Short mmCIF file of C-alpha atoms and ligand atoms in Angstrom, two decimals:
data_model
loop_
_atom_site.label_atom_id
_atom_site.label_comp_id
_atom_site.label_asym_id
_atom_site.label_seq_id
_atom_site.Cartn_x
_atom_site.Cartn_y
_atom_site.Cartn_z
CA UNK A 56 71.09 167.39 139.45
CA UNK A 57 74.75 167.78 139.99
CA UNK A 58 77.01 170.79 139.36
CA UNK A 59 78.17 169.52 135.90
CA UNK A 60 74.66 168.95 134.69
CA UNK A 61 73.54 172.31 135.96
CA UNK A 62 76.57 174.09 134.37
CA UNK A 63 75.44 172.78 130.94
CA UNK A 64 72.05 174.28 131.39
CA UNK A 65 73.22 177.73 132.79
CA UNK A 66 73.25 179.34 129.25
CA UNK A 67 69.80 178.10 128.37
CA UNK A 68 68.52 179.22 131.68
CA UNK A 69 70.05 182.65 131.27
CA UNK A 70 68.69 183.08 127.85
CA UNK A 71 65.14 181.92 128.67
CA UNK A 72 65.38 178.69 126.66
CA UNK A 73 64.62 176.07 129.35
CA UNK A 74 61.36 174.38 129.86
CA UNK A 75 59.53 175.26 133.10
CA UNK A 76 60.38 171.97 134.59
CA UNK A 77 64.10 172.02 133.97
CA UNK A 78 64.20 175.67 135.04
CA UNK A 79 62.84 174.81 138.37
CA UNK A 80 65.35 171.99 138.96
CA UNK A 81 68.21 174.20 137.89
CA UNK A 82 67.05 177.07 140.10
CA UNK A 83 66.69 174.68 143.03
CA UNK A 84 70.31 173.75 142.60
CA UNK A 85 71.36 177.46 142.37
CA UNK A 86 69.71 178.22 145.71
CA UNK A 87 71.88 175.58 147.38
CA UNK A 88 75.20 175.82 145.41
CA UNK A 89 77.04 179.20 145.64
CA UNK A 90 79.68 178.24 143.07
CA UNK A 91 77.01 177.60 140.29
CA UNK A 92 75.13 180.63 141.36
CA UNK A 93 78.19 182.77 140.98
CA UNK A 94 78.65 181.45 137.39
CA UNK A 95 75.10 182.38 136.59
CA UNK A 96 75.56 185.77 138.04
CA UNK A 97 78.69 186.38 135.89
CA UNK A 98 76.62 185.46 132.70
CA UNK A 99 74.07 188.23 133.72
CA UNK A 100 76.90 190.72 134.34
CA UNK A 101 78.43 190.02 130.80
CA UNK A 102 75.07 190.49 129.24
CA UNK A 103 74.78 193.88 130.80
CA UNK A 104 78.23 194.67 129.64
CA UNK A 105 77.54 193.62 126.13
CA UNK A 106 74.54 195.96 126.07
CA UNK A 107 76.77 198.81 127.04
CA UNK A 108 78.87 198.59 124.02
CA UNK A 109 78.40 201.77 121.96
CA UNK A 110 76.40 201.49 118.69
CA UNK A 111 78.87 201.83 115.90
CA UNK A 112 77.98 204.33 113.22
CA UNK A 113 78.51 203.24 109.46
CA UNK A 114 80.03 206.08 107.42
CA UNK A 115 77.90 207.91 105.04
CA UNK A 116 79.77 207.13 101.81
CA UNK A 117 79.28 203.43 102.23
CA UNK A 118 76.27 203.03 99.90
CA UNK A 119 78.12 205.04 97.22
CA UNK A 120 80.99 202.64 97.41
CA UNK A 121 78.76 199.69 97.11
CA UNK A 122 76.83 201.12 94.27
CA UNK A 123 80.11 201.87 92.35
CA UNK A 124 80.75 198.08 92.45
CA UNK A 125 77.41 197.02 91.25
CA UNK A 126 76.59 196.13 87.72
CA UNK A 127 74.52 198.79 85.89
CA UNK A 128 70.86 198.41 86.68
CA UNK A 129 67.61 199.94 85.91
CA UNK A 130 65.66 201.73 88.62
CA UNK A 131 62.06 202.52 89.13
CA UNK A 132 60.29 204.26 92.00
CA UNK A 133 59.30 201.82 94.66
CA UNK A 134 57.07 202.61 97.58
CA UNK A 135 59.19 202.91 100.72
CA UNK A 136 58.40 199.87 102.62
CA UNK A 137 59.19 198.83 106.13
CA UNK A 138 59.07 195.11 106.88
CA UNK A 139 58.19 193.72 110.16
CA UNK A 140 61.63 192.25 110.68
CA UNK A 141 63.29 195.60 109.95
CA UNK A 142 60.91 197.34 112.29
CA UNK A 143 61.98 194.90 115.01
CA UNK A 144 65.54 195.62 114.20
CA UNK A 145 65.00 199.36 114.41
CA UNK A 146 63.00 199.15 117.58
CA UNK A 147 65.49 196.70 119.14
CA UNK A 148 67.51 199.38 120.80
CA UNK A 149 65.93 202.39 122.23
CA UNK A 150 68.79 204.50 121.17
CA UNK A 151 67.84 204.05 117.60
CA UNK A 152 64.11 204.15 118.18
CA UNK A 153 63.86 207.57 116.71
CA UNK A 154 65.09 206.22 113.43
CA UNK A 155 62.07 203.89 113.56
CA UNK A 156 59.85 206.83 114.10
CA UNK A 157 61.21 208.62 111.08
CA UNK A 158 60.74 205.53 108.93
CA UNK A 159 57.18 205.05 110.17
CA UNK A 160 56.56 208.72 109.33
CA UNK A 161 57.75 208.09 105.76
CA UNK A 162 55.52 204.98 105.47
CA UNK A 163 52.43 206.88 106.77
CA UNK A 164 53.14 209.69 104.41
CA UNK A 165 53.10 207.15 101.60
CA UNK A 166 56.36 208.60 100.51
CA UNK A 167 58.13 207.00 97.67
CA UNK A 168 61.73 206.22 97.56
CA UNK A 169 62.37 209.04 95.18
CA UNK A 170 62.44 211.39 98.18
CA UNK A 171 65.17 209.25 99.68
CA UNK A 172 67.78 211.87 99.08
CA UNK A 173 65.77 214.23 101.35
CA UNK A 174 65.59 211.52 104.09
CA UNK A 175 68.30 212.90 106.20
CA UNK A 176 66.92 216.38 106.05
CA UNK A 177 63.61 214.98 107.14
CA UNK A 178 65.13 213.76 110.32
CA UNK A 179 65.13 217.32 111.42
CA UNK A 180 61.57 216.98 112.33
CA UNK A 181 61.99 213.99 114.58
CA UNK A 182 62.61 213.93 118.30
CA UNK A 183 66.14 212.76 118.26
CA UNK A 184 67.29 215.96 116.34
CA UNK A 185 65.21 218.18 118.53
CA UNK A 186 67.20 216.76 121.38
CA UNK A 187 70.17 217.65 119.47
CA UNK A 188 68.87 221.24 118.96
CA UNK A 189 68.52 221.67 122.61
CA UNK A 190 72.14 220.51 123.27
CA UNK A 191 73.37 222.70 120.42
CA UNK A 192 71.48 225.68 121.70
CA UNK A 193 73.33 225.36 124.97
CA UNK A 194 76.51 225.09 123.11
CA UNK A 195 75.73 228.35 121.21
CA UNK A 196 74.65 230.24 124.39
CA UNK A 197 77.67 229.13 126.18
CA UNK A 198 80.31 229.60 123.42
CA UNK A 199 80.77 233.39 123.72
CA UNK A 200 81.26 233.07 127.54
CA UNK A 201 83.67 230.11 127.48
CA UNK A 202 84.27 228.12 124.27
CA UNK A 203 85.89 225.40 126.48
CA UNK A 204 82.88 225.02 128.60
CA UNK A 205 80.56 225.04 125.59
CA UNK A 206 82.68 222.26 124.26
CA UNK A 207 82.28 220.33 127.42
CA UNK A 208 78.64 220.55 127.23
CA UNK A 209 78.67 219.08 123.76
CA UNK A 210 81.02 216.33 124.76
CA UNK A 211 78.85 215.49 127.70
CA UNK A 212 75.97 214.78 125.38
CA UNK A 213 77.78 212.87 122.65
CA UNK A 214 80.79 210.42 122.67
CA UNK A 215 83.85 212.33 121.72
CA UNK A 216 87.53 211.86 121.36
CA UNK A 217 90.49 214.29 121.31
CA UNK A 218 92.43 213.36 118.20
CA UNK A 219 95.00 215.00 115.92
CA UNK A 220 94.07 215.78 112.32
CA UNK A 221 95.69 212.61 110.98
CA UNK A 222 93.73 210.45 113.39
CA UNK A 223 90.61 212.34 112.49
CA UNK A 224 91.30 211.78 108.83
CA UNK A 225 91.81 208.12 109.50
CA UNK A 226 88.50 207.75 111.28
CA UNK A 227 86.23 209.81 108.93
CA UNK A 228 87.99 208.73 105.83
CA UNK A 229 88.41 212.31 104.44
CA UNK A 230 90.92 215.02 105.04
CA UNK A 231 89.26 217.55 107.58
CA UNK A 232 88.97 221.00 106.22
CA UNK A 233 90.76 222.34 109.22
CA UNK A 234 93.91 220.66 107.95
CA UNK A 235 94.00 223.40 105.30
CA UNK A 236 95.61 226.76 105.94
CA UNK A 237 93.46 228.68 108.48
CA UNK A 238 92.65 232.38 108.00
CA UNK A 239 95.50 234.78 108.92
CA UNK A 240 96.44 234.69 112.55
CA UNK A 241 94.36 231.63 113.47
CA UNK A 242 95.86 228.56 114.95
CA UNK A 243 94.28 225.23 115.76
CA UNK A 244 93.78 224.47 119.42
CA UNK A 245 92.12 221.16 119.38
CA UNK A 246 90.35 218.59 117.13
CA UNK A 247 87.68 216.31 118.50
CA UNK A 248 85.67 213.64 116.78
CA UNK A 249 82.04 213.80 118.03
CA UNK A 250 79.63 211.05 117.42
CA UNK A 251 76.43 212.90 116.78
CA UNK A 252 73.23 211.39 115.63
CA UNK A 253 73.75 212.70 112.21
CA UNK A 254 77.21 211.39 111.68
CA UNK A 255 80.72 211.38 113.01
CA UNK A 256 81.48 215.11 113.24
CA UNK A 257 84.89 216.69 113.16
CA UNK A 258 84.88 219.56 115.60
CA UNK A 259 87.80 221.95 115.93
CA UNK A 260 88.53 224.96 118.11
CA UNK A 261 90.80 227.73 116.84
CA UNK A 262 92.17 230.85 118.38
CA UNK A 263 92.57 234.02 116.32
CA UNK A 264 94.09 237.45 116.46
CA UNK A 265 93.46 239.07 119.81
CA UNK A 266 92.35 235.79 121.33
CA UNK A 267 89.07 235.44 119.44
CA UNK A 268 87.77 231.93 119.31
CA UNK A 269 86.06 230.04 116.48
CA UNK A 270 84.80 226.50 116.44
CA UNK A 271 84.63 224.66 113.13
CA UNK A 272 82.37 221.65 112.51
CA UNK A 273 82.54 219.37 109.59
CA UNK A 274 79.56 217.10 109.07
CA UNK A 275 78.06 214.88 106.44
CA UNK A 276 74.49 216.11 106.70
CA UNK A 277 73.09 219.63 106.89
CA UNK A 278 71.92 220.47 110.43
CA UNK A 279 69.56 223.47 110.24
CA UNK A 280 68.15 222.40 113.48
CA UNK A 281 71.37 223.35 115.16
CA UNK A 282 70.45 226.97 115.06
CA UNK A 283 66.99 226.46 116.47
CA UNK A 284 64.63 229.32 116.04
CA UNK A 285 67.20 232.02 115.60
CA UNK A 286 66.58 234.15 112.56
CA UNK A 287 68.92 233.16 109.69
CA UNK A 288 70.13 235.19 106.83
CA UNK A 289 71.41 233.94 103.56
CA UNK A 290 74.74 235.24 102.24
CA UNK A 291 76.69 234.62 99.08
CA UNK A 292 80.24 234.39 100.28
CA UNK A 293 83.32 233.20 98.43
CA UNK A 294 81.21 231.42 95.84
CA UNK A 295 79.09 229.53 98.44
CA UNK A 296 75.63 230.18 99.66
CA UNK A 297 75.86 230.32 103.45
CA UNK A 298 73.22 230.51 106.13
CA UNK A 299 74.21 232.89 108.93
CA UNK A 300 72.59 233.41 112.33
CA UNK A 301 73.52 235.89 114.99
CA UNK A 302 74.03 234.92 118.58
CA UNK A 303 75.31 237.30 121.31
CA UNK A 304 77.66 239.67 119.34
CA UNK A 305 78.91 236.88 117.06
CA UNK A 306 77.77 234.82 114.16
CA UNK A 307 77.53 231.17 113.23
CA UNK A 308 77.29 230.05 109.64
CA UNK A 309 76.85 226.92 107.68
CA UNK A 310 77.56 226.13 104.02
CA UNK A 311 77.77 223.20 101.79
CA UNK A 312 81.25 222.49 100.60
CA UNK A 313 81.94 220.08 97.66
CA UNK A 314 81.25 216.93 99.65
CA UNK A 315 80.19 217.88 103.19
CA UNK A 316 78.75 220.66 105.33
CA UNK A 317 80.88 223.14 107.20
CA UNK A 318 79.74 225.23 110.19
CA UNK A 319 81.79 227.97 111.75
CA UNK A 320 80.82 229.52 115.08
CA UNK A 321 82.07 232.74 116.63
CA UNK A 322 82.89 234.84 113.62
CA UNK A 323 82.42 238.55 113.72
CA UNK A 324 80.94 239.33 110.35
CA UNK A 325 80.44 238.44 106.66
CA UNK A 326 83.95 239.38 105.71
CA UNK A 327 85.33 236.96 108.16
CA UNK A 328 83.01 234.25 106.89
CA UNK A 329 84.28 234.93 103.47
CA UNK A 330 87.78 234.28 104.60
CA UNK A 331 86.95 231.04 106.38
CA UNK A 332 85.11 229.79 103.28
CA UNK A 333 88.07 230.65 101.16
CA UNK A 334 90.44 228.79 103.41
CA UNK A 335 88.57 225.77 104.50
CA UNK A 336 86.55 225.03 101.43
CA UNK A 337 89.13 223.80 98.97
CA UNK A 338 88.84 220.90 96.65
CA UNK A 339 90.33 217.81 98.14
CA UNK A 340 93.76 216.70 97.07
CA UNK B 41 58.80 187.19 106.09
CA UNK B 42 56.15 189.86 105.37
CA UNK B 43 54.74 190.44 101.96
CA UNK B 44 56.18 193.87 101.91
CA UNK B 45 59.84 192.72 102.30
CA UNK B 46 59.13 190.01 99.84
CA UNK B 47 58.43 192.59 97.45
CA UNK B 48 61.74 194.34 98.00
CA UNK B 49 63.56 191.04 97.69
CA UNK B 50 61.73 190.13 94.48
CA UNK B 51 62.68 193.55 93.00
CA UNK B 52 66.25 193.07 94.09
CA UNK B 53 66.21 189.59 92.37
CA UNK B 54 65.67 191.43 89.15
CA UNK B 55 68.46 193.92 89.74
CA UNK B 56 66.35 196.84 90.67
CA UNK B 57 68.68 199.49 92.03
CA UNK B 58 66.04 201.40 94.08
CA UNK B 59 65.03 198.16 95.77
CA UNK B 60 68.77 197.42 96.41
CA UNK B 61 69.20 200.66 98.10
CA UNK B 62 66.11 200.11 100.17
CA UNK B 63 67.36 196.76 101.18
CA UNK B 64 70.64 198.35 102.14
CA UNK B 65 68.90 201.19 104.10
CA UNK B 66 66.81 198.62 106.09
CA UNK B 67 69.80 196.32 107.03
CA UNK B 68 73.10 198.04 106.72
CA UNK B 69 73.30 199.20 110.36
CA UNK B 70 72.80 195.68 111.49
CA UNK B 71 75.43 194.20 109.13
CA UNK B 72 77.83 197.04 110.00
CA UNK B 73 77.38 196.41 113.70
CA UNK B 74 77.90 192.78 113.37
CA UNK B 75 81.10 193.23 111.39
CA UNK B 76 82.44 195.77 113.89
CA UNK B 77 82.02 193.14 116.65
CA UNK B 78 83.27 190.30 114.71
CA UNK B 79 86.32 191.75 112.84
CA UNK B 80 86.78 195.23 114.42
CA UNK B 81 86.06 198.81 113.30
CA UNK B 82 88.99 199.02 110.99
CA UNK B 83 87.81 196.44 108.56
CA UNK B 84 84.04 196.65 109.14
CA UNK B 85 83.29 199.03 106.31
CA UNK B 86 85.02 196.89 103.74
CA UNK B 87 83.40 193.77 105.11
CA UNK B 88 79.94 195.45 105.00
CA UNK B 89 80.52 196.41 101.47
CA UNK B 90 81.51 192.74 100.65
CA UNK B 91 78.43 191.48 102.34
CA UNK B 92 76.06 193.54 100.37
CA UNK B 93 77.88 192.92 97.07
CA UNK B 94 77.64 189.20 97.81
CA UNK B 95 73.92 189.64 98.87
CA UNK B 96 72.93 191.27 95.61
CA UNK B 97 74.96 188.83 93.52
CA UNK B 98 73.34 185.78 95.10
CA UNK B 99 69.92 187.05 96.09
CA UNK B 100 68.35 185.12 93.16
CA UNK B 101 69.19 182.04 95.08
CA UNK B 102 67.33 183.14 98.14
CA UNK B 103 64.42 180.81 98.30
CA UNK B 104 62.52 182.16 101.26
CA UNK B 105 62.91 178.81 103.15
CA UNK B 106 64.71 180.52 106.10
CA UNK B 107 63.92 184.13 106.92
CA UNK B 108 65.84 186.88 105.13
CA UNK B 109 67.35 187.94 108.43
CA UNK B 110 68.70 184.53 108.95
CA UNK B 111 70.18 184.44 105.49
CA UNK B 112 71.64 187.95 106.03
CA UNK B 113 73.32 186.95 109.27
CA UNK B 114 74.65 183.82 107.69
CA UNK B 115 76.28 185.67 104.74
CA UNK B 116 77.64 188.35 107.16
CA UNK B 117 79.04 185.71 109.61
CA UNK B 118 80.59 183.69 106.74
CA UNK B 119 82.32 186.76 105.32
CA UNK B 120 83.65 187.77 108.65
CA UNK B 121 84.87 184.32 109.64
CA UNK B 122 86.65 184.06 106.21
CA UNK B 123 88.22 187.41 106.71
CA UNK B 124 89.37 186.43 110.29
CA UNK B 125 90.89 183.18 108.87
CA UNK B 126 92.81 185.05 106.18
CA UNK B 127 93.96 187.57 108.69
CA UNK B 128 95.28 185.02 111.09
CA UNK B 129 97.85 183.95 108.45
CA UNK B 130 99.39 187.50 108.55
CA UNK B 131 102.14 187.74 111.24
CA UNK B 132 100.31 190.44 113.14
CA UNK B 133 96.78 190.18 114.07
CA UNK B 134 95.08 193.54 114.04
CA UNK B 135 93.43 194.33 117.32
CA UNK B 136 89.80 195.00 117.54
CA UNK B 137 89.90 198.61 118.55
CA UNK B 138 87.10 201.08 118.74
CA UNK B 139 88.58 204.53 119.54
CA UNK B 140 85.25 206.07 119.86
CA UNK B 141 84.06 203.91 122.63
CA UNK B 142 81.45 205.78 124.81
CA UNK B 143 83.54 208.47 126.38
CA UNK B 144 80.48 210.24 127.65
CA UNK B 145 79.67 207.48 129.98
CA UNK B 146 81.16 207.34 133.38
CA UNK B 147 84.81 206.23 133.37
CA UNK B 148 84.15 202.79 134.78
CA UNK B 149 81.41 201.94 132.25
CA UNK B 150 83.56 202.77 129.24
CA UNK B 151 86.50 201.08 130.73
CA UNK B 152 84.54 197.81 131.14
CA UNK B 153 83.28 197.98 127.65
CA UNK B 154 87.03 198.44 126.46
CA UNK B 155 87.82 195.29 128.41
CA UNK B 156 84.90 193.44 126.77
CA UNK B 157 86.36 194.55 123.42
CA UNK B 158 89.82 193.15 124.28
CA UNK B 159 88.42 189.98 125.69
CA UNK B 160 86.10 189.35 122.67
CA UNK B 161 88.98 189.81 120.39
CA UNK B 162 90.89 187.23 122.26
CA UNK B 163 88.16 184.66 122.14
CA UNK B 164 88.04 182.06 119.32
CA UNK B 165 86.11 183.32 116.29
CA UNK B 166 83.40 180.60 116.53
CA UNK B 167 82.83 181.54 120.26
CA UNK B 168 82.89 185.26 119.62
CA UNK B 169 80.38 184.83 116.77
CA UNK B 170 77.84 182.77 118.89
CA UNK B 171 78.12 185.30 121.84
CA UNK B 172 77.78 188.38 119.57
CA UNK B 173 74.78 186.93 117.73
CA UNK B 174 73.10 186.10 121.03
CA UNK B 175 74.01 189.09 123.25
CA UNK B 176 74.05 191.92 120.69
CA UNK B 177 71.83 190.71 117.88
CA UNK B 178 69.63 188.98 120.35
CA UNK B 179 68.95 185.92 118.25
CA UNK B 180 66.90 183.01 119.81
CA UNK B 181 68.52 179.50 119.97
CA UNK B 182 66.51 178.37 116.91
CA UNK B 183 67.66 181.44 115.08
CA UNK B 184 71.23 180.69 116.09
CA UNK B 185 70.96 177.13 115.17
CA UNK B 186 69.71 178.08 111.66
CA UNK B 187 72.28 180.84 111.11
CA UNK B 188 75.24 178.74 112.28
CA UNK B 189 74.01 175.39 110.96
CA UNK B 190 74.12 173.86 114.40
CA UNK B 191 71.76 171.80 116.55
CA UNK B 192 70.05 173.54 119.51
CA UNK B 193 72.11 171.50 121.87
CA UNK B 194 75.44 172.62 120.20
CA UNK B 195 74.24 176.17 120.35
CA UNK B 196 73.74 175.76 124.14
CA UNK B 197 77.05 174.23 124.78
CA UNK B 198 78.86 176.68 122.51
CA UNK B 199 77.30 179.57 124.35
CA UNK B 200 78.31 177.98 127.67
CA UNK B 201 81.92 177.73 126.35
CA UNK B 202 81.87 181.26 124.97
CA UNK B 203 80.69 182.74 128.30
CA UNK B 204 82.95 180.70 130.51
CA UNK B 205 86.09 181.51 128.40
CA UNK B 206 84.98 185.22 128.15
CA UNK B 207 84.59 185.35 131.88
CA UNK B 208 88.18 184.11 132.32
CA UNK B 209 89.55 186.46 129.81
CA UNK B 210 87.77 189.36 131.34
CA UNK B 211 88.99 188.48 134.83
CA UNK B 212 92.51 188.26 133.51
CA UNK B 213 92.04 191.76 132.27
CA UNK B 214 90.96 192.86 135.75
CA UNK B 215 87.29 192.91 135.21
CA UNK B 216 85.12 192.86 138.33
CA UNK B 217 81.42 192.51 137.68
ZN1 ZN C 402 76.68 173.54 141.68
#
């Protein structure tokens, strides 16, 4: 075989689509021809590179947008089904394997699609989010000592980008709550987009009167798992029902705003929480 | 195709909203990922939406002769190629950018994936498509042939061309494997 014939067969060889006989002839040539061998090596390097591309995250509103365009239709409860192809797709990449586990759990439980709306909440019991809980636990433990270091820990676990509010708005397709007026004396230090397993999360760090620091996270899905086993209390603040947990001498709290969930970390008390809710949680323009 | 997914498809063919949502939940990540790789993150949501609307509108024509996956890939690829063609008439071609590229990885890994992004964007759409379907969606040659309406031989030569040109583009950008 000459070089030109071999080059034509390099992709099929690389992709495992050659017969044993042809493979042997091509490999024989590669052992003797450094030029063709180098091309083959570069194919392998590009495959590895392609596998490193980050998995993009579709935004959570996508189905609603599609449904809005669909003609009116009837609906009936259908058993949640997982086809073999879909399973293969889910299992294809280990980084989304946990999603497959969740889906399998749903199938095993014989769950109907009626519970779909709780699907995301159910993810709290899967391994992926437990992993998240561990990371977030570190974040909470570290936050009172050094908010910056806590942030670094979080960013070491999840892809993140330093952005301004406008860039954030463009990416998440909503106006982040921290673009509203902040409670008196607070200024915005930084805004990051953090790609968490739940969603693309807007994470902001603020400095308040006397140098106190508060982190604000805005996310599409409730994340009770973030607070781990810490005892939580409910509070009715500023018209919202919030869940508060104590850590160190501060509090973290989560509540559901009109369209998303907001979490503030580092507040002193219920009064301060009320203020944050009143400032952040405004109807969108 | 399994009996189970055949059930979902049959229900979709009669316009069942719950089944449509199920189908969406099962496949939207794949469709979105393919759109991001073929047209860029900026337009991927719109394209994904178009793909599913088209899918639901035409699903009654799905005969089951090819696998549903193949059909889905084909619809997605066609929508993306059409989009790319219409975009190329505009004076400025939007760059494929993904600002969220894995920043948690070591610097060199994320830099290299950035290079791949840029290089893929510069590749001819037909070559980009075959490369992405093979390397990211991991289609076999027979699946590629069916999805792209090509012979197995053409699949092989197109992949060779895609990889050879991509290597050149990457090298121009300073990539060293
Ligand atoms: Zn040679």
